[in-house]
Structure formats: C-alpha cells, structure tokens
C-alpha cells in the first residue's frame, strides 16, 4: 500500500433517521415518568359482593367528585368476599385515612327513603366518605349498606341492648318527645351476651339530652291502656308507627343523671310501660327463702324497708329450687324468691356505685339483724309483700348464697303465729259439743221467753200499773202529814201550855148565803 | 198529897172537855150515764190535775177579807182535793162527751189527746160566793199543744154555811168539767178538719 494511495475510510455518522426513535423514546420515558409522578395510590376494598361494580368502569367518587376508578374486582381467597382494586388520583391521598368508608351507591328503597335513583341511568359507583383516623390507609372494608350517619357528624353514638329484636331496624328514627333527634345505624345479634345490639346515633345538640338515667324504649306500633279515665291510645310519629322507631326520655320521678360517653350502652325496653315498671336501671338481686306458703306473693310485689319501697319481687325461683332439690335430694325446701333492690328508689343515685353501697349496707345489716319477712298487704285480697327490718334479738348472720344469688336470712312473721292460733281455735270449736249446747241454749231461751212473758204480764197487771198512782197518793199523804206536824209545831211555839191546857179553838168562819 | 191529887183531877177535867165535831165533805160526781160505755171515737186521757198549795190542806178555805183566807178546822174534805177533783172531772167530762175518757197516766203515750188541769183558786167568801180560777191544756200524743184555756167564775151559795159552800164548789167543778169537754170537742174537730 503506497503513501499516495489514499486511504479511504468511511466517515462514521449517525443517520438522522435515528432522531425520530430517540425522540420517541425520550418522549415515552417522559410520559412514563409523568404518569408515575402524577398517578394516585392503588387501594384495595373488600366487599361481600360485587353487585354494581364493574372493572374499568365503576368510578370512585367523593362528594360526587370523581377521584378514582375500579381496576379489578376478583374473588377473595376465602371465596366469600370480593376484592376490589381501585386506582385513585393523587389528590385523593388525604382522604385515605383510618375510618374512611366505601360503599356502593345503587338504587335502594328502605325505611329512610329512596336513594340512588340517579345510578339507574349513570350506573353505580363507589362512594368514599373520608375518615378521621391516621392517614396512609390503603386497605378498607367496604360497607354493604349506605351509612345512615356520615363520618364526622357531631353527636353521640350509643349501643342499645334488647332481649328481642322487635320491630326496630336500621335507619329507624330516634325520637325525643316525638321529635326525631337521631337514628338507628345498625342492628346485630351479640352472640356473647345473647342480646340484640342496636347502634344508634343522636345528632348534636340533642346528645345532651342523654344522661345515665335516660331510658330507651321501642316506640313502634300503638299502645293501648285502659284506665279509670277511659282507654288511652299512645302512638309515636307516623314514621315510627309504620316502620318502627326508638324513643328515649326520663322515667316518671327520675331526675337527669350524669353525662354519658360516646359508645355507652343502654337497655332497650319493650315499651314505655316497661320503663315505668322498672324506672331504675341499676339494682342488685337477692334471694329470700321462706319456709311457708307464699300464696299471694306475686312478681312485682313490693319489697319495703320499714314501709319505704326498696325494690320488687322478680319471680319465684321454681327452676332453681327443682335443681337444688335434685342435687341435695328430696327434702323440705323453703320457697326461694328473687328480689331486685334498687338504690335509686332511695335517695341514692341510680348508679353502680350506689348499688355497691346498698350491697355493702345489706351485708353489714344482716350481721346486725336485718331479716326479711312475708307481710300481708291486704287482708281482703291476701296479697303479700316482702318486708325488711332490723331484729335486734336475732343472732348475727351472714349473707348466704342460693343458685348464684346472695341470700338475705328470713324469719317467720306474726302471720304464721296467727294462723296457728286460728287453727287451734278452729280445732277447739270443732271439739265443742255444739248439739248439746244448742239443745241447752234452746231450753234456756224457751225459759227466758216464758220469763219475759211473765214479767210482761206482771208489769201489765193492775197492781203494778197502780204503783205510780199509789206512790203519788202516798207522797200527797206524807205532805199533808208534814203540814199537820208543822201546824202542831207552830201551835206549841205560840202556846206551849196548849199541850196540857186545852184552849178553846176559834170557830170556823161561816159563809153566808150569797146572792146572784 | 191531897193537894197534888186535886191538881191532877183538875188537869184531867180540863183534858176531858169535848172537842167540836169535824164535818167531812166529799166532792162526789153524778153517776156515769149509760152513754159513757160506748166506744170513744178518739182516746182522750185526763193527765195531771193539780191544785194551788193553799188548797192542799184538808180544810175548806174561806176568804175572810181581801187577800186573807182561813182554812176551816172543823169542815174538811174527806179526801185530798186533788184526788177528789181528778175523779170528779173524769166522770163529769165523760158524761158530757158521751164516752169515757181515760186516766191511766202510765199509758199516756197511747192517748190521742191529753188534758192537764191546774186549779189556782177554789174557795168561798164570807159574803156568800164560791170562786174558781182554773186553767187547762189540751195536747197531742207527742206532747205538742193543741189549745190552752183559763176559766174564772163564781157561784153564789144557795144556803149559808159550809154545806152551801161545798154545793157551790161542786157546781163550779161541774162548770169546769163542761168547759173542758166543750173545748176538747172543738179541738178534736179542728184537728180533723186540718
């Protein structure tokens, strides 16, 4: 190869053709970055069903503003739930907090009204209600029903317990003197306490109406009560009449208690009458056992402390008595009666603290002679009640136990003594020879009748009838005699010698013949 | 001794002088008429018959001067004047009415009407008059008054002396009985009309 031989080498030059793909790649990279930088978080919502949810179509809205889109809806691992993955916008990040609620908005018809009609045309969507907890939450449990109270609404949330479900449903109104101040949020059966639990919400400022002594009752339906004044019909609002409802207030004679905290629990009474029957919420139960007939002692009979109402008779523990007999063998067993003593009936407040005070007082009192007796409430009806009193002569005792309840010792009342005396008296009466006595009495009465007839004849006789007349004549004669004696005395006074020497009396004056 | 015996004899002679004879008079009514046996249309009873205290002495009373009276010592009523008047009035009123009135005060409640009589004056005067002042009251069985009357009358003595006075007083008693009977008839008739 010569020096003059040009070395021909190809100049390496990038073809301009490559500009287009490079720009395309750069543009794509920028778009990827932009997309990543601007997209919101992906969240997971678990529903029980995917009804109304469609991947790629169903939107997620907050206050009717679109904030995301459902990307997928798949069955959960347990095959009993649906896992919905949704992509939210970045602006929705502050809404994703602990307590944020999601539910599917679709047409619904319920007690609270008709909702979601707009989704018939536009299709359903998932509503987002932001919570108030910690931010950063990305997995949520979706609600199957529309929450009746929006999250963050000021007010008071309470739990009501009832033994029976009744006619109260979610969305039913909560009434105070007929005015709706809240609503029932949910109902469920609590398997632990075997009660139906109602979650209710009371809007502010009506939450101040609820205190520790407030009572809740089912106001659904119509209540009839017959009184001396006639028949009283009581109903709630038309809404509660048709769909049910819960009312609350203070029982008769009970004053407002302390304020209650959010989440407090109350008993839900069947009706207002049940509230007034048991106006006190807190009480303590005792068992008293009587070795005599309790005929006339009915559930609801009063329990009195020296005449002051302290509680009521709950029931006679028949089932528990039978169980105890089986365990201890056949034998004479006293009748066990369950009492409920309520400190609220006294000056004490209707609280658990007062119950504890009452419990301690009774325990100390039993050691000092407090005993229970059966007393007669009415001799006509034979109704009985339980009377508590202190018997100083009784030896000290301790509170016992029967079927899990504490027991108060009992003593026999004077009633039993009276019964024994009456029985003894009846026995003596039975032993009396009534026939012989009757025969004797008959003879005596006959003699008495004859005697009375004789006395009447004697009184009617002429001799007895003339006695007053004879007496009157005798008195007149006596008067004349005294007059004569008086005359004699005057004569002797005037002429003492006349007793020996007679004096010629002055002759009587002679009246002459008269003329007409 | 002889002197003492003479004194005693004189005393005995003095005591042995005869007292004047005492004459007793009876306020006797006429015998009842047979008509008195008929049944009475209404039961009438003679209740209390009382006399003024000065007439409760046995002697007949003579008014000697104004406001001076003197009961006779030897001319006396044979029985208390109240008893005599009561019997006399019952008989005479029955005679006038025509049926017997009753005097059993013990059964006063069974009477339809009762009449009570009070004699305030019944005496003679020396001038020969017998005077009577009496009042009576008719009442129902329940004690309520029907009518009350007063009679004041006099009767001259037909003959002088006490027998004449007794006759005059009997005549006055008869007037009284007649007036009472008449008033009873009027009162009962008035009651039946009303």
XYZ file of C-alpha atoms in Angstrom:
710
model
C 0.000 0.000 0.000
C 1.524 3.435 -1.138
C 1.733 6.688 0.614
C -0.192 8.332 -2.147
C -2.744 5.767 -2.009
C -5.450 7.366 -0.373
C -6.817 5.643 2.435
C -10.345 5.692 2.015
C -12.247 5.283 5.196
C -15.863 5.701 5.725
C -16.828 8.579 7.979
C -18.932 7.292 10.840
C -22.012 9.458 11.045
C -25.246 8.728 12.806
C -28.041 8.744 10.480
C -30.604 11.397 11.029
C -33.095 8.720 10.763
C -32.368 7.805 14.319
C -33.570 11.098 15.616
C -37.148 10.057 15.380
C -36.903 6.934 17.512
C -34.704 8.703 20.020
C -37.183 11.444 20.420
C -39.873 8.871 20.664
C -38.011 7.032 23.362
C -37.381 10.217 25.291
C -40.977 11.235 24.936
C -42.103 7.829 26.102
C -39.789 7.954 29.064
C -41.063 11.360 29.985
C -44.605 10.164 29.685
C -43.846 7.176 31.881
C -42.261 9.416 34.442
C -45.123 11.879 34.254
C -47.675 9.185 34.621
C -45.876 7.667 37.587
C -45.350 11.041 39.121
C -48.988 12.142 38.797
C -50.987 8.946 39.426
C -52.629 8.340 42.830
C -52.372 5.357 45.117
C -53.889 1.986 44.409
C -56.217 0.838 47.153
C -57.965 -2.410 47.978
C -61.568 -2.528 49.135
C -63.179 -5.755 50.315
C -66.915 -6.158 49.744
C -69.173 -9.091 50.356
C -70.493 -8.869 46.827
C -69.503 -7.086 43.629
C -73.052 -6.191 42.767
C -72.962 -2.927 40.774
C -69.160 -2.990 40.425
C -67.511 -3.398 37.055
C -63.745 -3.298 36.474
C -62.600 -0.374 34.389
C -65.974 1.286 34.508
C -67.042 1.803 38.059
C -65.832 5.099 39.357
C -64.957 6.131 42.850
C -66.425 9.414 43.969
C -66.150 11.632 46.989
C -68.987 14.091 47.368
C -69.899 13.418 43.718
C -66.343 14.269 42.521
C -64.578 11.501 40.650
C -61.384 10.551 42.447
C -60.616 7.094 41.070
C -61.557 4.095 39.009
C -62.011 0.428 39.762
C -59.267 -1.526 38.065
C -60.265 -5.031 39.006
C -62.770 -6.975 41.012
C -61.777 -10.514 41.905
C -62.914 -13.132 44.376
C -61.071 -13.197 47.632
C -59.047 -16.130 48.843
C -61.835 -17.237 51.157
C -64.206 -17.165 48.182
C -66.717 -15.344 50.343
C -65.672 -11.828 49.548
C -64.786 -9.674 46.616
C -61.505 -7.801 46.452
C -61.772 -4.606 44.505
C -58.602 -2.824 43.422
C -59.041 0.794 42.513
C -56.732 3.440 41.283
C -57.206 6.780 42.901
C -55.971 10.135 41.938
C -53.125 11.673 43.803
C -55.435 14.383 45.098
C -57.388 11.685 46.936
C -54.458 10.685 49.131
C -55.526 12.872 52.072
C -58.906 11.124 52.018
C -57.420 7.706 52.653
C -57.410 7.538 56.410
C -58.290 5.131 59.103
C -62.087 5.175 59.307
C -62.641 6.069 55.666
C -65.751 4.295 54.443
C -66.596 2.919 50.983
C -69.982 1.708 49.849
C -71.640 1.023 46.547
C -74.207 3.553 45.501
C -77.036 1.920 43.648
C -80.816 2.290 43.718
C -82.127 1.459 47.245
C -85.578 1.548 48.823
C -85.710 1.485 52.621
C -87.329 2.896 55.711
C -85.235 6.001 55.384
C -86.486 6.638 51.895
C -85.470 6.003 48.297
C -81.874 6.724 47.311
C -79.508 6.251 44.349
C -82.144 6.699 41.691
C -79.614 8.605 39.570
C -77.476 5.491 39.214
C -80.201 3.782 37.203
C -79.036 5.744 34.186
C -75.443 6.577 35.019
C -74.570 3.264 36.597
C -73.439 2.573 40.111
C -70.314 3.955 41.681
C -68.392 3.619 44.909
C -68.813 6.471 47.357
C -65.885 7.449 49.507
C -66.500 9.033 52.909
C -63.221 10.212 54.401
C -62.435 9.135 57.904
C -60.712 10.996 60.698
C -58.024 8.482 61.682
C -54.396 8.119 60.746
C -53.509 8.778 57.099
C -51.838 6.224 54.827
C -54.532 3.549 54.962
C -54.689 1.592 51.713
C -56.921 -1.402 52.538
C -60.528 -0.916 53.519
C -63.588 -2.948 54.396
C -66.444 -1.838 52.197
C -69.917 -1.269 53.634
C -72.784 -3.278 52.268
C -75.320 -0.612 53.181
C -75.270 3.105 52.964
C -74.156 4.510 56.348
C -77.035 6.455 57.828
C -74.711 8.864 59.579
C -71.898 10.398 57.680
C -68.498 10.081 59.245
C -67.626 13.078 61.355
C -71.178 14.102 62.091
C -71.232 15.683 65.574
C -73.331 13.768 68.053
C -73.362 10.759 70.322
C -73.174 7.116 69.359
C -74.723 4.624 71.762
C -75.418 0.926 71.944
C -78.829 -0.364 72.927
C -79.372 -3.953 74.039
C -82.581 -5.874 73.923
C -83.541 -9.474 74.516
C -85.823 -9.465 71.474
C -85.327 -7.940 68.068
C -88.731 -6.308 67.974
C -89.572 -4.056 65.061
C -86.552 -1.769 65.179
C -84.466 -1.680 62.008
C -81.539 0.204 60.641
C -82.480 3.722 59.705
C -85.422 3.899 62.107
C -85.788 7.290 63.782
C -84.678 8.044 67.317
C -87.340 10.208 68.919
C -87.365 12.556 71.881
C -90.893 13.617 72.774
C -91.929 12.730 69.227
C -89.182 14.762 67.544
C -86.513 12.935 65.558
C -83.098 13.611 67.013
C -81.177 10.640 65.669
C -81.433 7.276 64.010
C -80.651 3.603 64.321
C -77.433 2.936 62.467
C -77.177 -0.794 62.630
C -78.617 -3.872 64.250
C -76.852 -7.076 65.073
C -77.139 -10.003 67.412
C -74.410 -10.138 70.013
C -73.716 -13.812 70.477
C -71.644 -13.230 73.585
C -74.400 -11.677 75.638
C -77.278 -13.195 73.660
C -78.840 -9.823 73.110
C -79.716 -7.812 70.057
C -77.477 -4.792 69.825
C -78.621 -1.598 68.182
C -76.131 1.083 67.291
C -77.860 4.444 67.449
C -76.654 7.935 66.757
C -78.004 11.117 68.295
C -77.237 14.328 66.483
C -75.779 17.279 68.328
C -77.002 19.246 70.183
C -79.640 16.678 71.207
C -76.949 14.362 72.571
C -77.042 16.432 75.749
C -80.497 15.014 76.421
C -78.996 11.608 77.128
C -77.768 11.035 80.673
C -77.044 7.998 82.776
C -80.678 7.809 83.898
C -82.137 8.061 80.393
C -84.236 5.116 79.250
C -84.785 3.940 75.691
C -87.877 2.092 74.572
C -89.391 0.774 71.391
C -91.966 3.298 70.240
C -93.195 1.255 67.296
C -96.843 0.498 66.933
C -99.796 1.582 69.009
C -100.091 1.269 72.767
C -103.497 0.774 74.367
C -104.064 1.179 78.071
C -107.350 1.082 79.949
C -107.525 3.376 82.955
C -110.250 4.727 85.197
C -110.390 7.735 82.887
C -111.038 5.569 79.841
C -108.945 3.972 77.131
C -105.712 5.723 76.276
C -104.106 5.228 72.887
C -100.492 6.191 72.520
C -98.588 6.233 69.251
C -95.308 7.624 68.033
C -94.846 9.544 64.818
C -96.359 8.224 61.594
C -92.924 7.107 60.524
C -92.319 5.175 63.718
C -95.869 3.842 63.509
C -95.228 2.436 60.036
C -91.597 1.471 60.173
C -90.748 1.436 63.869
C -88.557 3.657 65.991
C -86.883 4.186 69.311
C -87.855 6.827 71.841
C -85.982 7.945 74.897
C -86.610 10.050 77.957
C -86.615 10.016 81.742
C -88.934 7.713 83.711
C -91.531 9.250 85.991
C -89.967 10.609 89.143
C -86.394 10.105 87.988
C -84.103 13.100 87.572
C -81.371 13.509 84.981
C -78.122 11.720 85.738
C -74.550 12.234 84.699
C -73.455 12.843 81.124
C -72.573 9.710 79.145
C -69.581 8.996 76.961
C -69.627 8.032 73.313
C -70.306 4.321 72.953
C -72.216 3.944 76.232
C -74.673 1.051 76.480
C -78.321 1.144 77.495
C -81.121 -1.352 77.714
C -83.857 -1.062 75.097
C -87.217 -1.588 76.823
C -90.172 -3.106 75.017
C -92.378 -0.068 75.599
C -92.911 2.945 77.825
C -94.944 0.931 80.329
C -91.975 -1.368 80.841
C -89.835 1.680 81.523
C -92.218 2.940 84.168
C -92.458 -0.522 85.686
C -88.723 -0.590 86.119
C -87.694 3.016 86.181
C -84.349 2.276 87.741
C -81.554 0.870 85.696
C -79.234 -0.289 88.391
C -80.155 -2.740 91.055
C -78.954 -5.735 92.977
C -80.692 -9.070 93.218
C -81.110 -11.094 96.383
C -82.860 -14.321 97.186
C -85.025 -14.796 100.257
C -86.258 -18.250 101.246
C -89.484 -18.715 103.162
C -90.436 -21.918 104.932
C -94.142 -21.249 104.448
C -96.671 -20.788 101.715
C -96.062 -17.770 99.526
C -99.561 -17.700 98.152
C -100.411 -14.079 97.488
C -96.823 -13.099 96.697
C -96.733 -12.180 93.029
C -93.971 -10.915 90.751
C -93.904 -7.163 91.068
C -94.947 -7.230 94.722
C -93.131 -4.514 96.661
C -90.103 -5.027 98.830
C -90.135 -2.480 101.608
C -87.658 -1.321 104.167
C -89.768 -0.285 107.159
C -92.524 0.787 104.816
C -90.260 2.523 102.291
C -90.288 0.911 98.828
C -86.874 -0.519 98.103
C -87.493 -2.928 95.264
C -89.765 -5.544 93.803
C -90.252 -9.253 93.737
C -88.849 -10.556 90.467
C -90.040 -14.135 90.494
C -90.187 -17.378 92.429
C -87.159 -19.487 91.576
C -89.006 -22.687 90.755
C -86.464 -23.973 88.286
C -83.583 -23.283 90.616
C -85.430 -24.912 93.507
C -86.002 -28.054 91.479
C -82.333 -28.146 90.509
C -81.262 -27.668 94.108
C -83.604 -30.450 95.231
C -82.153 -32.816 92.682
C -78.685 -32.028 93.876
C -79.450 -32.262 97.578
C -82.039 -34.979 97.482
C -85.711 -34.921 98.329
C -86.424 -32.828 101.334
C -88.461 -29.978 102.661
C -87.091 -26.974 100.915
C -88.028 -23.353 101.527
C -89.553 -21.345 98.704
C -86.887 -19.206 97.083
C -87.979 -15.766 95.921
C -85.819 -13.481 93.825
C -85.858 -9.817 94.810
C -84.442 -6.838 92.974
C -83.416 -3.964 95.214
C -82.846 -0.647 93.525
C -80.906 2.094 95.305
C -82.498 4.698 93.054
C -85.739 4.208 94.988
C -83.981 5.670 97.987
C -82.160 8.959 97.968
C -79.177 7.228 96.383
C -78.398 7.903 92.745
C -79.176 5.270 90.156
C -75.603 4.171 89.575
C -73.452 1.109 90.023
C -71.695 2.884 92.876
C -74.988 3.181 94.729
C -75.650 -0.496 94.078
C -72.338 -1.339 95.656
C -73.154 0.901 98.612
C -76.506 -0.831 99.040
C -74.871 -4.239 98.790
C -72.376 -3.380 101.493
C -75.102 -1.897 103.675
C -77.167 -5.061 103.445
C -74.222 -7.282 104.168
C -73.398 -5.276 107.277
C -77.086 -5.086 108.198
C -77.554 -8.854 108.015
C -74.800 -9.230 110.570
C -76.687 -6.779 112.803
C -80.112 -8.374 112.458
C -81.648 -7.368 109.123
C -84.148 -10.047 108.183
C -86.823 -10.491 105.571
C -90.387 -11.445 106.414
C -93.569 -12.012 104.498
C -96.118 -9.376 105.402
C -99.763 -9.055 104.485
C -100.506 -6.200 102.139
C -104.252 -6.636 102.079
C -106.391 -8.816 104.293
C -109.129 -8.749 101.655
C -107.064 -9.945 98.729
C -104.462 -11.832 100.721
C -101.664 -10.173 98.773
C -98.245 -10.399 100.360
C -95.086 -8.341 100.170
C -91.568 -8.718 101.472
C -90.650 -6.526 104.421
C -87.092 -5.896 105.508
C -86.397 -4.772 109.038
C -83.852 -4.987 111.820
C -84.500 -7.544 114.534
C -82.090 -6.791 117.358
C -82.716 -10.060 119.146
C -81.733 -12.119 116.130
C -78.274 -13.637 116.272
C -75.756 -12.335 113.764
C -75.750 -13.981 110.345
C -74.017 -13.675 107.024
C -75.331 -13.182 103.525
C -75.676 -16.665 102.041
C -75.865 -17.967 98.511
C -78.527 -19.747 96.502
C -78.175 -20.656 92.836
C -75.621 -17.933 92.373
C -77.600 -15.166 94.091
C -76.810 -13.771 97.528
C -79.462 -14.526 100.128
C -80.923 -12.495 102.953
C -81.971 -14.530 106.026
C -85.675 -14.651 106.794
C -87.664 -15.006 109.967
C -91.232 -16.089 110.461
C -93.665 -13.237 110.739
C -96.508 -12.897 113.194
C -98.802 -14.105 110.456
C -97.781 -17.672 110.956
C -98.468 -17.380 114.697
C -101.903 -16.021 113.940
C -102.555 -18.886 111.554
C -101.562 -21.373 114.241
C -103.846 -19.674 116.764
C -106.728 -19.605 114.317
C -106.162 -23.244 113.522
C -106.099 -24.083 117.235
C -109.236 -22.061 117.776
C -110.980 -23.865 114.954
C -109.937 -27.193 116.445
C -111.425 -26.187 119.786
C -114.586 -25.029 118.097
C -114.830 -28.329 116.290
C -114.406 -30.173 119.589
C -117.261 -28.266 121.211
C -120.471 -30.312 121.795
C -122.429 -27.963 119.611
C -125.566 -30.146 119.549
C -125.739 -30.349 123.318
C -125.042 -26.658 123.720
C -127.653 -25.854 121.129
C -130.215 -28.022 122.926
C -129.378 -26.428 126.260
C -129.446 -22.984 124.722
C -132.780 -23.789 123.136
C -134.225 -24.786 126.516
C -132.717 -21.759 128.174
C -134.124 -19.491 125.524
C -137.528 -21.063 125.958
C -137.394 -20.473 129.710
C -136.190 -16.971 129.109
C -139.069 -16.374 126.721
C -141.548 -17.645 129.331
C -139.934 -15.486 131.976
C -140.174 -12.425 129.780
C -143.829 -13.166 129.132
C -144.443 -13.456 132.861
C -142.611 -10.219 133.521
C -144.664 -8.508 130.848
C -147.858 -9.836 132.414
C -146.692 -8.674 135.824
C -145.919 -5.211 134.509
C -149.283 -5.042 132.800
C -151.123 -6.134 135.931
C -153.359 -3.664 137.677
C -151.270 -3.761 140.834
C -148.054 -2.747 139.131
C -149.823 -0.207 136.973
C -151.268 1.411 140.067
C -147.904 1.668 141.759
C -147.128 5.162 140.453
C -150.583 6.306 141.401
C -150.294 4.804 144.880
C -146.879 6.318 145.263
C -148.222 9.682 144.272
C -151.054 9.340 146.782
C -148.614 8.314 149.477
C -146.476 11.332 148.790
C -149.516 13.577 148.986
C -150.497 11.982 152.278
C -146.994 12.482 153.565
C -147.138 16.110 152.527
C -150.352 16.585 154.427
C -148.916 14.856 157.478
C -145.915 17.118 157.420
C -148.260 20.077 157.115
C -150.120 18.897 160.204
C -146.895 18.459 162.092
C -145.912 21.924 161.001
C -149.215 23.296 162.313
C -148.722 21.479 165.591
C -145.232 22.825 165.987
C -146.420 26.341 165.327
C -149.214 25.950 167.876
C -146.814 24.676 170.517
C -144.474 27.524 169.764
C -147.229 30.081 170.150
C -148.951 28.379 173.105
C -146.680 25.847 174.812
C -149.348 25.320 177.505
C -151.791 24.054 174.977
C -150.204 20.652 175.290
C -151.676 20.417 178.831
C -154.302 23.072 178.934
C -156.724 22.940 176.129
C -157.705 26.191 174.586
C -160.996 26.785 173.006
C -160.306 26.960 169.239
C -161.759 29.794 167.355
C -164.809 28.603 165.448
C -164.636 28.396 161.678
C -165.979 31.470 159.908
C -169.367 30.760 158.487
C -170.009 31.921 154.944
C -173.394 33.363 154.450
C -175.769 32.630 151.647
C -174.944 34.613 148.614
C -176.988 36.404 146.102
C -176.779 36.202 142.350
C -150.567 14.648 198.830
C -154.142 15.760 198.791
C -153.175 18.953 197.039
C -151.380 17.055 194.288
C -154.344 14.832 193.732
C -156.595 17.871 193.346
C -154.317 19.419 190.718
C -154.275 16.191 188.702
C -158.006 15.961 188.878
C -158.360 19.480 187.563
C -155.988 18.707 184.692
C -157.885 15.588 183.789
C -161.126 17.516 183.838
C -159.606 20.089 181.556
C -158.428 17.396 179.076
C -161.726 15.688 179.178
C -163.612 18.612 177.593
C -165.364 17.577 174.288
C -163.819 18.969 171.071
C -166.234 20.372 168.406
C -167.422 17.823 165.821
C -165.454 17.743 162.468
C -167.528 17.550 159.316
C -166.060 15.903 156.206
C -167.284 16.584 152.699
C -166.969 14.567 149.531
C -166.635 16.021 146.052
C -168.966 13.492 144.504
C -169.882 13.455 140.890
C -173.083 12.347 139.309
C -173.318 8.685 138.478
C -171.951 7.951 134.998
C -174.509 7.908 132.208
C -175.024 4.739 130.274
C -173.729 6.520 127.199
C -170.312 6.551 128.789
C -169.993 2.902 127.957
C -169.903 3.467 124.208
C -166.643 3.244 122.355
C -164.712 6.501 122.231
C -164.003 7.863 118.700
C -160.656 9.065 119.937
C -158.719 8.192 123.053
C -158.708 11.109 125.480
C -156.909 10.958 128.777
C -157.064 13.119 131.855
C -153.461 13.887 132.712
C -152.235 15.847 135.682
C -154.799 17.580 137.970
C -153.045 19.927 140.346
C -154.336 22.433 142.904
C -152.695 25.501 144.378
C -150.682 24.746 147.505
C -153.151 26.561 149.778
C -155.800 24.094 148.677
C -153.769 21.082 149.716
C -154.920 21.474 153.308
C -157.877 19.328 154.216
C -159.999 22.219 155.407
C -162.302 24.151 153.161
C -160.980 27.626 152.577
C -162.902 30.804 153.190
C -161.671 34.216 152.215
C -162.409 36.405 155.246
C -161.121 39.693 153.904
C -159.302 40.767 150.828
C -156.267 38.570 150.428
C -156.973 36.852 153.765
C -158.032 33.249 153.740
C -158.685 30.827 156.513
C -158.847 27.095 156.218
C -161.668 25.646 158.252
C -160.693 23.414 161.131
C -163.947 21.567 161.521
C -165.105 21.438 157.908
C -162.693 19.399 155.882
C -162.583 17.416 152.625
C -162.920 13.709 153.148
C -160.033 13.129 150.722
C -157.283 15.234 149.218
C -158.828 17.819 146.963
C -156.585 16.822 144.030
C -157.789 13.223 144.141
C -161.400 14.273 144.514
C -161.179 16.794 141.702
C -159.487 14.281 139.413
C -162.138 11.684 139.882
C -164.901 14.291 139.644
C -163.573 15.812 136.405
C -163.013 12.429 134.742
C -166.585 11.382 135.475
C -168.179 14.671 134.548
C -166.179 15.133 131.323
C -167.073 11.574 130.297
C -170.706 12.366 130.993
C -170.576 15.476 128.807
C -168.650 13.826 125.943
C -170.777 10.724 125.990
C -167.882 8.317 126.274
C -165.319 7.514 128.897
C -162.043 9.291 128.990
C -159.036 7.575 130.468
C -156.930 8.464 133.457
C -154.207 5.814 133.297
C -151.269 8.171 133.153
C -148.883 5.216 132.727
C -150.211 4.691 129.197
C -150.223 8.343 128.260
C -148.396 7.530 125.009
C -151.447 5.571 123.861
C -153.787 8.542 124.230
C -154.755 10.531 121.201
C -155.236 13.670 123.241
C -154.474 14.565 126.828
C -155.815 17.316 129.017
C -153.965 18.636 132.056
C -155.825 20.777 134.618
C -154.460 23.241 137.183
C -156.792 24.784 139.787
C -155.460 28.073 141.092
C -158.386 29.103 143.274
C -161.324 27.270 144.773
C -162.687 28.800 147.911
C -165.665 30.612 149.368
C -166.161 34.096 150.712
C -167.926 35.290 153.820
C -170.209 37.240 151.549
C -171.608 34.021 150.144
C -169.712 33.406 146.869
C -167.646 30.440 145.775
C -164.842 31.262 143.361
C -162.984 29.134 140.872
C -159.941 30.001 138.764
C -158.565 27.121 136.719
C -156.622 26.528 133.504
C -156.284 23.507 131.252
C -154.116 22.483 128.335
C -155.013 20.075 125.538
C -152.071 18.319 123.894
C -151.466 15.631 121.286
C -149.822 12.290 121.913
C -146.408 13.691 121.030
C -146.805 16.407 123.662
C -147.439 19.261 121.249
C -150.065 21.694 122.425
C -153.417 21.881 120.696
C -155.067 24.566 122.838
C -154.986 26.116 126.322
C -157.819 27.718 128.269
C -158.474 29.583 131.540
C -161.765 29.721 133.400
C -162.554 32.219 136.134
C -166.020 32.032 137.557
C -168.017 32.218 140.760
C -171.145 30.665 142.177
C -173.358 32.099 144.939
C -174.072 29.958 147.942
C -177.652 28.864 147.921
C -177.614 28.395 151.680
C -175.248 29.722 154.278
C -172.601 27.664 155.980
C -170.164 25.114 154.767
C -172.645 22.695 153.223
C -173.729 25.527 150.986
C -170.103 26.291 150.157
C -169.493 22.672 149.203
C -172.537 22.685 146.940
C -171.323 25.859 145.291
C -167.839 24.490 144.756
C -169.278 21.308 143.253
C -171.290 23.444 140.896
C -168.101 25.280 139.922
C -166.332 21.979 139.323
C -169.215 20.946 137.113
C -168.849 24.147 135.099
C -165.173 23.462 134.749
C -165.831 19.918 133.505
C -168.366 21.180 130.996
C -165.969 23.822 129.679
C -163.165 21.285 129.356
C -165.400 18.843 127.494
C -166.540 21.563 125.127
C -163.011 22.689 124.440
C -161.984 19.076 123.777
C -164.718 18.649 121.208
C -163.707 21.883 119.494
C -160.047 20.985 119.481
C -160.609 17.491 118.082
C -162.977 18.795 115.430
C -160.408 21.411 114.407
C -157.729 18.785 114.172
C -159.864 16.544 111.993
C -160.621 19.426 109.636
C -156.966 20.314 109.191
